[in-house]
mmCIF file of C-alpha atoms in Angstrom:
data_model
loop_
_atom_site.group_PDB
_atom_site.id
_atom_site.type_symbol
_atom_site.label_atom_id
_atom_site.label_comp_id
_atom_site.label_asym_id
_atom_site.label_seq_id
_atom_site.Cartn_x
_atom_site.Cartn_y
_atom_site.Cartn_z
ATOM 1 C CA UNK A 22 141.690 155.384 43.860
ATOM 2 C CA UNK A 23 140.040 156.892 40.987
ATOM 3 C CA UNK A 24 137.990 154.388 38.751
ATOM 4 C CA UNK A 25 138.188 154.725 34.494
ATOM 5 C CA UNK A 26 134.510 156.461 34.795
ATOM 6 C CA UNK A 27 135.349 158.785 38.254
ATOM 7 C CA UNK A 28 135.789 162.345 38.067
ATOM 8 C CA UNK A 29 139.269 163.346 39.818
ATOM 9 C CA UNK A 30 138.291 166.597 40.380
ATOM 10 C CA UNK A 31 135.343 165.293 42.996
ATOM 11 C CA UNK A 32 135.900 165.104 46.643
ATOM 12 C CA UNK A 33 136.507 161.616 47.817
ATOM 13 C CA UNK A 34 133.951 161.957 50.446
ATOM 14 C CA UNK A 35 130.767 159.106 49.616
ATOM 15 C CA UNK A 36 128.543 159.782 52.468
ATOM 16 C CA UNK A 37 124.670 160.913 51.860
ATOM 17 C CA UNK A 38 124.267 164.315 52.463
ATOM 18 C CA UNK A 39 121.719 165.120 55.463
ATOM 19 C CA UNK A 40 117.989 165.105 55.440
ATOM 20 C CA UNK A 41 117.014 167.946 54.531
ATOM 21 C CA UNK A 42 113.167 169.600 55.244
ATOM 22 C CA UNK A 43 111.828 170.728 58.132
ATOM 23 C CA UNK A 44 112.471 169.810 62.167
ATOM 24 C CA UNK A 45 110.171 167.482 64.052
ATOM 25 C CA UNK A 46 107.637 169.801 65.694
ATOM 26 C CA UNK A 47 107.573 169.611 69.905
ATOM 27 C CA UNK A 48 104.388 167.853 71.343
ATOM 28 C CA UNK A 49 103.716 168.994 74.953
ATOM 29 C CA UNK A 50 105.102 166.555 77.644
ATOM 30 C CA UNK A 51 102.252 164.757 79.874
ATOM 31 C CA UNK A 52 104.811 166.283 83.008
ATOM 32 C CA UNK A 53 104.926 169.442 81.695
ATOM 33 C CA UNK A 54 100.909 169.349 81.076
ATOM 34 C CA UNK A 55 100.583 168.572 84.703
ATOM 35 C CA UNK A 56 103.049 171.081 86.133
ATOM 36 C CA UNK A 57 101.381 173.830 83.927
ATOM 37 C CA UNK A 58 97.596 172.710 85.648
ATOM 38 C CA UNK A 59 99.373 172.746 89.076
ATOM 39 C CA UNK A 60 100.578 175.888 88.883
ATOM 40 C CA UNK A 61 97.208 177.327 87.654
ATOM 41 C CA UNK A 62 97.841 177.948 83.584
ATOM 42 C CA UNK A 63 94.624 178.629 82.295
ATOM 43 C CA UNK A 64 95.589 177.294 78.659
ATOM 44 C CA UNK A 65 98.000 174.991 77.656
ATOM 45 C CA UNK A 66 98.208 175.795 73.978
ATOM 46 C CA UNK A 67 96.102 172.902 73.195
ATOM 47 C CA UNK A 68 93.570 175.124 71.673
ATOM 48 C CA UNK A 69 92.763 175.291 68.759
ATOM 49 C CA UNK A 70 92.298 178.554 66.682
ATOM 50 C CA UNK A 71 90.815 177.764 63.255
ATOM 51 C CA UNK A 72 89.939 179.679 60.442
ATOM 52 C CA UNK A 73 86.150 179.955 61.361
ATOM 53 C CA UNK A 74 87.692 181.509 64.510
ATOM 54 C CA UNK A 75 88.847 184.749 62.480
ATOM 55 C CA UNK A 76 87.969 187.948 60.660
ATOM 56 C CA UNK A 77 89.114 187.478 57.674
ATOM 57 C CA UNK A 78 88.048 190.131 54.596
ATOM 58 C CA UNK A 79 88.232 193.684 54.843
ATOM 59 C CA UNK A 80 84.654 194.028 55.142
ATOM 60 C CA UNK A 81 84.677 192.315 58.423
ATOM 61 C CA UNK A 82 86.705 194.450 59.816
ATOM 62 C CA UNK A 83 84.865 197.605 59.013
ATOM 63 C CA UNK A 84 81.641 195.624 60.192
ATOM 64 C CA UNK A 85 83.419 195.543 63.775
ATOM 65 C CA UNK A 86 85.054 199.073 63.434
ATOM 66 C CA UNK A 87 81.745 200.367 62.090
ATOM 67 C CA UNK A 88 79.304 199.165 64.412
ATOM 68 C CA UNK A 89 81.609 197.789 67.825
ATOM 69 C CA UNK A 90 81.512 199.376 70.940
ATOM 70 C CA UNK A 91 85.306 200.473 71.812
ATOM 71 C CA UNK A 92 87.379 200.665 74.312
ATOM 72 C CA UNK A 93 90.890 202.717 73.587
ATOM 73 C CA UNK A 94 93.880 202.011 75.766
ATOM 74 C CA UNK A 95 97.269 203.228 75.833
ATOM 75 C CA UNK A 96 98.296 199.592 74.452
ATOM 76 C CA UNK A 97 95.262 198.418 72.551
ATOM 77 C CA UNK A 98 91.944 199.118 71.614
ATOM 78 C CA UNK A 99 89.636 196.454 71.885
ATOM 79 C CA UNK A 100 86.159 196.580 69.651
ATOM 80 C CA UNK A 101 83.389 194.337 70.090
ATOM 81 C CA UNK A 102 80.172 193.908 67.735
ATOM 82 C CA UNK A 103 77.991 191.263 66.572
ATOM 83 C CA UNK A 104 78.390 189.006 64.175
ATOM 84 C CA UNK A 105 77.324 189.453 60.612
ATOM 85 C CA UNK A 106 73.996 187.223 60.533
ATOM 86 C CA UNK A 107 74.662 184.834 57.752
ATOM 87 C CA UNK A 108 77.053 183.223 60.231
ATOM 88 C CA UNK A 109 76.226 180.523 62.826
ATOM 89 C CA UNK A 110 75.122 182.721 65.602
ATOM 90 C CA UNK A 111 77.464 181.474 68.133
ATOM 91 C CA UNK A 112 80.243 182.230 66.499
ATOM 92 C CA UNK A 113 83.125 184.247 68.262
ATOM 93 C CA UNK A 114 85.849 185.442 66.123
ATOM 94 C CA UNK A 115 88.992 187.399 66.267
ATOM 95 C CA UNK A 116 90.703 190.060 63.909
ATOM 96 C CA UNK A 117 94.165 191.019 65.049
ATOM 97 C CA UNK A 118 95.865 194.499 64.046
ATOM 98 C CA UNK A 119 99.343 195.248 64.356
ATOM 99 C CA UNK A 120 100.930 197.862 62.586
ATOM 100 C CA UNK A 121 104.664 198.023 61.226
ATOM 101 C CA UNK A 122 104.851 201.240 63.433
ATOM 102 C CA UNK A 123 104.132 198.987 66.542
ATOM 103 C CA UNK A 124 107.812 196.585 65.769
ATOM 104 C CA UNK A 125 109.470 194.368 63.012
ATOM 105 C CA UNK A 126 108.199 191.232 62.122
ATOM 106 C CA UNK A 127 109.155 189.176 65.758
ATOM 107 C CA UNK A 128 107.658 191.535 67.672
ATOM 108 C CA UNK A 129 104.187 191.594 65.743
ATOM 109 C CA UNK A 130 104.155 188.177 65.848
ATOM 110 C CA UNK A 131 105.178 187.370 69.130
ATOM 111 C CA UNK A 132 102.142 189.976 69.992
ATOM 112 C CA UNK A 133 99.770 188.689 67.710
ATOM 113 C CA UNK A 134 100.323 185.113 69.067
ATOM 114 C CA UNK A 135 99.724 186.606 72.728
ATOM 115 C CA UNK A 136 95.823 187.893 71.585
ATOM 116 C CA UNK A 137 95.673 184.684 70.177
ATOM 117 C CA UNK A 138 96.298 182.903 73.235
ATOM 118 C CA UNK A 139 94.397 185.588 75.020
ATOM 119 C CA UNK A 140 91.226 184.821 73.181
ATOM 120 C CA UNK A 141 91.254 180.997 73.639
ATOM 121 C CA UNK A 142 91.115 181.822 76.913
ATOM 122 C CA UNK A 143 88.023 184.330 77.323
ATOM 123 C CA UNK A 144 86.636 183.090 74.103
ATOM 124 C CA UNK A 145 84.042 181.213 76.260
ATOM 125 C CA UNK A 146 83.427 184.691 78.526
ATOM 126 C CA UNK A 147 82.561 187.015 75.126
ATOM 127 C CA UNK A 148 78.411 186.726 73.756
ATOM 128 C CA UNK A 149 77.605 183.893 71.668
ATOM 129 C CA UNK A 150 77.624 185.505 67.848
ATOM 130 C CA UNK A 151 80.242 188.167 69.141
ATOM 131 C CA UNK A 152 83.258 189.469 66.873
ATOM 132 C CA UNK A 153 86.459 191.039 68.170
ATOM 133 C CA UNK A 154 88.723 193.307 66.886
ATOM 134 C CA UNK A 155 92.382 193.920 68.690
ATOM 135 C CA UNK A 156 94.366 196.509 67.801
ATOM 136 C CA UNK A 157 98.073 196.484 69.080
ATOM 137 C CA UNK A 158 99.925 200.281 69.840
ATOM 138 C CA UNK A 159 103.222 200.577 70.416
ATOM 139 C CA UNK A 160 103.583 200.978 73.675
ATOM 140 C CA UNK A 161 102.430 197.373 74.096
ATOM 141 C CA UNK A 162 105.541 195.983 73.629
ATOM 142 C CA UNK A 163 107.021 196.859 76.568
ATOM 143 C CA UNK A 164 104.321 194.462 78.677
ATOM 144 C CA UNK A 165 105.066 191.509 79.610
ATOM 145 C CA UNK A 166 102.454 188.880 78.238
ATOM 146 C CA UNK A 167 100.944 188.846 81.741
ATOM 147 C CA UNK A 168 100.337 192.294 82.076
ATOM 148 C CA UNK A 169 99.243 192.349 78.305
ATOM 149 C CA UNK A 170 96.395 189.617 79.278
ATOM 150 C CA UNK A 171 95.775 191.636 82.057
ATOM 151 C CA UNK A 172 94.764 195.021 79.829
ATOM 152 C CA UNK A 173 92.992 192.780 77.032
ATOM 153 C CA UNK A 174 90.921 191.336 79.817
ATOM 154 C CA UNK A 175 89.797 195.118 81.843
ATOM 155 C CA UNK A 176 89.291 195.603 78.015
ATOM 156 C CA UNK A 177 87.027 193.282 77.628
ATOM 157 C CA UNK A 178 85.080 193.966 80.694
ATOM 158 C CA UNK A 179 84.911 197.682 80.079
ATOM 159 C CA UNK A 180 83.434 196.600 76.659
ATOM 160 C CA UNK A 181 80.972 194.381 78.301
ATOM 161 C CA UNK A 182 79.336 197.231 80.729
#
């Protein structure tokens, strides 16, 4: 029934409209920690990649391009040099290229999170005061992210010699 006040052209329906904003993120599962350890996963995403951890001007990445050794791939070419001196001189940080030629945005990102997770892992391998430049080629995306770890790693190592 409508009341004197109550607009009759308004649904009848009284009920709150859902929450709205974002989803609950997913926190790793103590089980699913230990199965991951058992079966030999280097990383478990606990990692944590922070700003300090990155290139992050333009300038830094010609300071890498400029003065890195290189090591060209048919998937990626890996650069290494050392870090600008006003830093803390053991840093180790990361710059990530991926070009729209390489995929759309899913595929850049999915790759981008994969040199990310990459470098976590043989952050601790590269010179103290070391900066590393990854650049992503198309044919990449046809690796799985094994195999992709696999060619950033001989990268690394050829770089290294």
């Amino acid at each position: 029934m409508a009341g004197p006040d109550e607009d009759t052209w308004r649904t009848g329906n009284t009920e709150t409209p859902p929450c709205e904003g974002p989803l609950a993120t997913r926190s790793l599962d103590p089980f699913e920690i230990a199965v991951k350890r058992a079966l030999g996963v280097q990383s478990i995403s606990t990692g944590v990649f922070t700003p300090a951890d990155r290139l992050h001007t333009a300038a830094e990445f010609k300071h890498v391009l400029g003065r890195g050794r290189r090591v060209v791939k048919r998937e990626v070419v890996v650069v290494v040099a050392p870090t600008v001196a006003r830093l803390d001189g053991d840093a180790r940080r990361l710059g990530i290229t991926v070009s729209r030629r390489v995929g759309g945005a899913v595929v850049r990102n999915r790759l981008k999170r994969w040199v990310r997770e990459w470098f976590r892992v043989a952050r601790q391998s590269l010179v103290a005061g070391s900066d590393v430049l990854v650049i992503v080629r198309r044919p990449a995306v046809s690796l799985s992210v094994q195999a992709f770890r696999t060619v950033l790693d001989r990268s690394l190592a050829e770089v290294a010699r």
